[in-house]
Amino acid sequence: FGINGVLVLALQLPVGRVLTAVSPPPVIALGGALYAVAFVVFASAATLFGLVAGMVILTLGETMLSPALPATLTRLVAERSLGPALGWLGAVRGVGRAVGAVVAGLLYDSGAPAWEILAGTTITVSAAAYVFVGRAQTSERANPAEDRS
């Protein structure tokens, strides 16, 4: 985790500057893809180098997702609902980290193969993201300027 912290400090501003020219949805997709690649690397890592490589890839995804998610949310949510929406984003991310770690640990301890855990998690998260983004985009098209001045 020390590698993650150092890389976030070193990369957040440069990556943020580069990505300001790109709209948030492709940034979120790339960041999510990097997370998926990192999880594959973690699941197949047999050496310390593999774990370090996975952490570097995960951190690159994190530096893309962390600013892009709230930016997208502020674009999709009506101004009067922005505070609660950002609060929910933080809460869901925190609960996901806590519950995900516990569930993955229990599955790992039970002897479930890493690839099954990875595939199940990836499919579940991808489906949830697809449903959320699809609904948000449908809502935005229906009310493109709701409560915006």
PDB file of C-alpha atoms in Angstrom:
ATOM      1  CA  PHE A   1       0.000   0.000   0.000  1.00  0.00           C
ATOM      2  CA  GLY A   2       3.001   2.270   0.401  1.00  0.00           C
ATOM      3  CA  ILE A   3       3.585   2.042  -3.353  1.00  0.00           C
ATOM      4  CA  ASN A   4      -0.013   3.115  -3.932  1.00  0.00           C
ATOM      5  CA  GLY A   5       0.320   6.153  -1.678  1.00  0.00           C
ATOM      6  CA  VAL A   6       3.557   7.354  -3.258  1.00  0.00           C
ATOM      7  CA  LEU A   7       2.218   6.869  -6.791  1.00  0.00           C
ATOM      8  CA  VAL A   8      -1.055   8.669  -6.022  1.00  0.00           C
ATOM      9  CA  LEU A   9       0.907  11.639  -4.707  1.00  0.00           C
ATOM     10  CA  ALA A  10       3.215  11.619  -7.723  1.00  0.00           C
ATOM     11  CA  LEU A  11       0.629  10.975 -10.445  1.00  0.00           C
ATOM     12  CA  GLN A  12      -2.653  12.599  -9.381  1.00  0.00           C
ATOM     13  CA  LEU A  13      -1.868  16.109 -10.638  1.00  0.00           C
ATOM     14  CA  PRO A  14      -0.105  15.162 -13.907  1.00  0.00           C
ATOM     15  CA  VAL A  15      -2.737  12.556 -14.804  1.00  0.00           C
ATOM     16  CA  GLY A  16      -5.501  14.981 -13.827  1.00  0.00           C
ATOM     17  CA  ARG A  17      -4.075  17.667 -16.116  1.00  0.00           C
ATOM     18  CA  VAL A  18      -3.873  15.279 -19.060  1.00  0.00           C
ATOM     19  CA  LEU A  19      -7.391  13.937 -18.516  1.00  0.00           C
ATOM     20  CA  THR A  20      -9.093  17.349 -18.254  1.00  0.00           C
ATOM     21  CA  ALA A  21      -9.193  17.382 -22.056  1.00  0.00           C
ATOM     22  CA  VAL A  22     -11.228  14.137 -22.099  1.00  0.00           C
ATOM     23  CA  SER A  23     -14.849  13.755 -21.036  1.00  0.00           C
ATOM     24  CA  PRO A  24     -15.328  11.695 -17.862  1.00  0.00           C
ATOM     25  CA  PRO A  25     -17.098   8.561 -19.261  1.00  0.00           C
ATOM     26  CA  PRO A  26     -14.102   7.309 -21.292  1.00  0.00           C
ATOM     27  CA  VAL A  27     -11.825   8.104 -18.346  1.00  0.00           C
ATOM     28  CA  ILE A  28     -14.080   6.044 -16.064  1.00  0.00           C
ATOM     29  CA  ALA A  29     -14.067   3.187 -18.573  1.00  0.00           C
ATOM     30  CA  LEU A  30     -10.261   3.241 -18.863  1.00  0.00           C
ATOM     31  CA  GLY A  31      -9.829   3.505 -15.103  1.00  0.00           C
ATOM     32  CA  GLY A  32     -12.190   0.566 -14.582  1.00  0.00           C
ATOM     33  CA  ALA A  33     -10.352  -1.444 -17.214  1.00  0.00           C
ATOM     34  CA  LEU A  34      -7.058  -0.759 -15.441  1.00  0.00           C
ATOM     35  CA  TYR A  35      -8.625  -1.951 -12.181  1.00  0.00           C
ATOM     36  CA  ALA A  36      -9.709  -5.170 -13.931  1.00  0.00           C
ATOM     37  CA  VAL A  37      -6.224  -5.701 -15.378  1.00  0.00           C
ATOM     38  CA  ALA A  38      -4.710  -5.090 -11.943  1.00  0.00           C
ATOM     39  CA  PHE A  39      -6.999  -7.685 -10.372  1.00  0.00           C
ATOM     40  CA  VAL A  40      -5.981 -10.217 -13.024  1.00  0.00           C
ATOM     41  CA  VAL A  41      -2.329  -9.461 -12.288  1.00  0.00           C
ATOM     42  CA  PHE A  42      -2.961  -9.834  -8.528  1.00  0.00           C
ATOM     43  CA  ALA A  43      -4.820 -13.117  -9.030  1.00  0.00           C
ATOM     44  CA  SER A  44      -2.018 -14.582 -11.121  1.00  0.00           C
ATOM     45  CA  ALA A  45       0.955 -13.055  -9.290  1.00  0.00           C
ATOM     46  CA  ALA A  46       3.429 -15.623  -8.065  1.00  0.00           C
ATOM     47  CA  THR A  47       6.188 -13.184  -7.113  1.00  0.00           C
ATOM     48  CA  LEU A  48       6.629  -9.869  -5.364  1.00  0.00           C
ATOM     49  CA  PHE A  49       7.218  -8.269  -8.770  1.00  0.00           C
ATOM     50  CA  GLY A  50       3.737  -9.387  -9.874  1.00  0.00           C
ATOM     51  CA  LEU A  51       2.154  -7.823  -6.799  1.00  0.00           C
ATOM     52  CA  VAL A  52       4.068  -4.570  -7.323  1.00  0.00           C
ATOM     53  CA  ALA A  53       3.076  -4.489 -11.008  1.00  0.00           C
ATOM     54  CA  GLY A  54      -0.552  -5.050 -10.036  1.00  0.00           C
ATOM     55  CA  MET A  55      -0.406  -2.209  -7.517  1.00  0.00           C
ATOM     56  CA  VAL A  56       1.099   0.183 -10.096  1.00  0.00           C
ATOM     57  CA  ILE A  57      -1.650  -0.668 -12.601  1.00  0.00           C
ATOM     58  CA  LEU A  58      -4.340  -0.361  -9.916  1.00  0.00           C
ATOM     59  CA  THR A  59      -2.993   3.036  -8.870  1.00  0.00           C
ATOM     60  CA  LEU A  60      -3.138   4.312 -12.457  1.00  0.00           C
ATOM     61  CA  GLY A  61      -6.791   3.260 -12.581  1.00  0.00           C
ATOM     62  CA  GLU A  62      -7.409   4.912  -9.234  1.00  0.00           C
ATOM     63  CA  THR A  63      -5.899   8.228 -10.352  1.00  0.00           C
ATOM     64  CA  MET A  64      -8.367   8.204 -13.250  1.00  0.00           C
ATOM     65  CA  LEU A  65     -11.466   7.045 -11.400  1.00  0.00           C
ATOM     66  CA  SER A  66     -11.170   9.107  -8.229  1.00  0.00           C
ATOM     67  CA  PRO A  67     -11.664  12.518  -9.875  1.00  0.00           C
ATOM     68  CA  ALA A  68     -13.817  11.310 -12.801  1.00  0.00           C
ATOM     69  CA  LEU A  69     -16.610   9.730 -10.751  1.00  0.00           C
ATOM     70  CA  PRO A  70     -17.581  12.878  -8.818  1.00  0.00           C
ATOM     71  CA  ALA A  71     -17.133  14.965 -11.987  1.00  0.00           C
ATOM     72  CA  THR A  72     -19.583  12.739 -13.836  1.00  0.00           C
ATOM     73  CA  LEU A  73     -21.997  12.762 -10.936  1.00  0.00           C
ATOM     74  CA  THR A  74     -22.013  16.558 -10.789  1.00  0.00           C
ATOM     75  CA  ARG A  75     -22.869  16.597 -14.496  1.00  0.00           C
ATOM     76  CA  LEU A  76     -25.707  14.090 -14.184  1.00  0.00           C
ATOM     77  CA  VAL A  77     -27.440  15.152 -10.974  1.00  0.00           C
ATOM     78  CA  ALA A  78     -29.704  18.153 -10.472  1.00  0.00           C
ATOM     79  CA  GLU A  79     -28.051  20.914  -8.444  1.00  0.00           C
ATOM     80  CA  ARG A  80     -30.507  20.595  -5.546  1.00  0.00           C
ATOM     81  CA  SER A  81     -29.573  16.898  -5.186  1.00  0.00           C
ATOM     82  CA  LEU A  82     -25.819  17.236  -5.611  1.00  0.00           C
ATOM     83  CA  GLY A  83     -24.827  17.145  -1.924  1.00  0.00           C
ATOM     84  CA  PRO A  84     -26.745  13.971  -1.097  1.00  0.00           C
ATOM     85  CA  ALA A  85     -25.599  12.343  -4.363  1.00  0.00           C
ATOM     86  CA  LEU A  86     -21.927  12.992  -3.597  1.00  0.00           C
ATOM     87  CA  GLY A  87     -22.492  11.733  -0.056  1.00  0.00           C
ATOM     88  CA  TRP A  88     -24.024   8.526  -1.421  1.00  0.00           C
ATOM     89  CA  LEU A  89     -21.097   8.104  -3.804  1.00  0.00           C
ATOM     90  CA  GLY A  90     -18.667   8.273  -0.900  1.00  0.00           C
ATOM     91  CA  ALA A  91     -20.779   5.955   1.230  1.00  0.00           C
ATOM     92  CA  VAL A  92     -21.211   3.357  -1.509  1.00  0.00           C
ATOM     93  CA  ARG A  93     -17.509   3.387  -2.296  1.00  0.00           C
ATOM     94  CA  GLY A  94     -16.635   2.937   1.385  1.00  0.00           C
ATOM     95  CA  VAL A  95     -19.146   0.145   1.937  1.00  0.00           C
ATOM     96  CA  GLY A  96     -17.999  -1.536  -1.275  1.00  0.00           C
ATOM     97  CA  ARG A  97     -14.399  -1.519  -0.124  1.00  0.00           C
ATOM     98  CA  ALA A  98     -15.283  -2.933   3.284  1.00  0.00           C
ATOM     99  CA  VAL A  99     -17.781  -5.558   2.142  1.00  0.00           C
ATOM    100  CA  GLY A 100     -15.713  -6.512  -0.899  1.00  0.00           C
ATOM    101  CA  ALA A 101     -12.639  -7.158   1.219  1.00  0.00           C
ATOM    102  CA  VAL A 102     -14.593  -9.304   3.679  1.00  0.00           C
ATOM    103  CA  VAL A 103     -16.396 -11.326   0.994  1.00  0.00           C
ATOM    104  CA  ALA A 104     -13.240 -11.844  -1.074  1.00  0.00           C
ATOM    105  CA  GLY A 105     -11.346 -12.898   2.044  1.00  0.00           C
ATOM    106  CA  LEU A 106     -14.039 -15.414   2.998  1.00  0.00           C
ATOM    107  CA  LEU A 107     -14.119 -16.818  -0.533  1.00  0.00           C
ATOM    108  CA  TYR A 108     -10.353 -17.048  -0.632  1.00  0.00           C
ATOM    109  CA  ASP A 109     -10.240 -18.783   2.753  1.00  0.00           C
ATOM    110  CA  SER A 110     -12.881 -21.250   1.574  1.00  0.00           C
ATOM    111  CA  GLY A 111     -10.598 -22.363  -1.231  1.00  0.00           C
ATOM    112  CA  ALA A 112     -12.502 -20.773  -4.124  1.00  0.00           C
ATOM    113  CA  PRO A 113     -10.193 -20.311  -7.123  1.00  0.00           C
ATOM    114  CA  ALA A 114      -9.005 -16.733  -7.604  1.00  0.00           C
ATOM    115  CA  TRP A 115     -10.225 -16.702 -11.207  1.00  0.00           C
ATOM    116  CA  GLU A 116     -13.792 -17.528 -10.156  1.00  0.00           C
ATOM    117  CA  ILE A 117     -13.761 -14.766  -7.559  1.00  0.00           C
ATOM    118  CA  LEU A 118     -12.319 -12.323 -10.097  1.00  0.00           C
ATOM    119  CA  ALA A 119     -14.785 -13.258 -12.841  1.00  0.00           C
ATOM    120  CA  GLY A 120     -17.802 -13.110 -10.549  1.00  0.00           C
ATOM    121  CA  THR A 121     -16.787  -9.751  -9.116  1.00  0.00           C
ATOM    122  CA  THR A 122     -16.018  -8.274 -12.525  1.00  0.00           C
ATOM    123  CA  ILE A 123     -19.330  -9.379 -14.018  1.00  0.00           C
ATOM    124  CA  THR A 124     -21.330  -8.133 -11.023  1.00  0.00           C
ATOM    125  CA  VAL A 125     -19.625  -4.736 -10.881  1.00  0.00           C
ATOM    126  CA  SER A 126     -19.807  -4.291 -14.662  1.00  0.00           C
ATOM    127  CA  ALA A 127     -23.522  -5.078 -14.711  1.00  0.00           C
ATOM    128  CA  ALA A 128     -24.212  -2.671 -11.853  1.00  0.00           C
ATOM    129  CA  ALA A 129     -22.195   0.091 -13.535  1.00  0.00           C
ATOM    130  CA  TYR A 130     -23.980  -0.486 -16.837  1.00  0.00           C
ATOM    131  CA  VAL A 131     -27.382  -0.209 -15.177  1.00  0.00           C
ATOM    132  CA  PHE A 132     -26.387   2.914 -13.213  1.00  0.00           C
ATOM    133  CA  VAL A 133     -24.772   4.737 -16.135  1.00  0.00           C
ATOM    134  CA  GLY A 134     -27.576   3.738 -18.512  1.00  0.00           C
ATOM    135  CA  ARG A 135     -30.223   5.118 -16.158  1.00  0.00           C
ATOM    136  CA  ALA A 136     -28.247   8.280 -15.529  1.00  0.00           C
ATOM    137  CA  GLN A 137     -27.769   8.922 -19.247  1.00  0.00           C
ATOM    138  CA  THR A 138     -31.464   8.271 -19.927  1.00  0.00           C
ATOM    139  CA  SER A 139     -32.375  10.734 -17.176  1.00  0.00           C
ATOM    140  CA  GLU A 140     -29.941  13.326 -18.546  1.00  0.00           C
ATOM    141  CA  ARG A 141     -31.422  13.047 -22.041  1.00  0.00           C
ATOM    142  CA  ALA A 142     -34.925  13.435 -20.628  1.00  0.00           C
ATOM    143  CA  ASN A 143     -34.010  16.537 -18.560  1.00  0.00           C
ATOM    144  CA  PRO A 144     -30.773  17.950 -20.023  1.00  0.00           C
ATOM    145  CA  ALA A 145     -30.843  21.300 -18.244  1.00  0.00           C
ATOM    146  CA  GLU A 146     -32.849  20.528 -15.107  1.00  0.00           C
ATOM    147  CA  ASP A 147     -31.992  23.003 -12.368  1.00  0.00           C
ATOM    148  CA  ARG A 148     -28.899  24.287 -14.161  1.00  0.00           C
ATOM    149  CA  SER A 149     -28.384  28.023 -14.519  1.00  0.00           C
TER     150      SER A 149
END
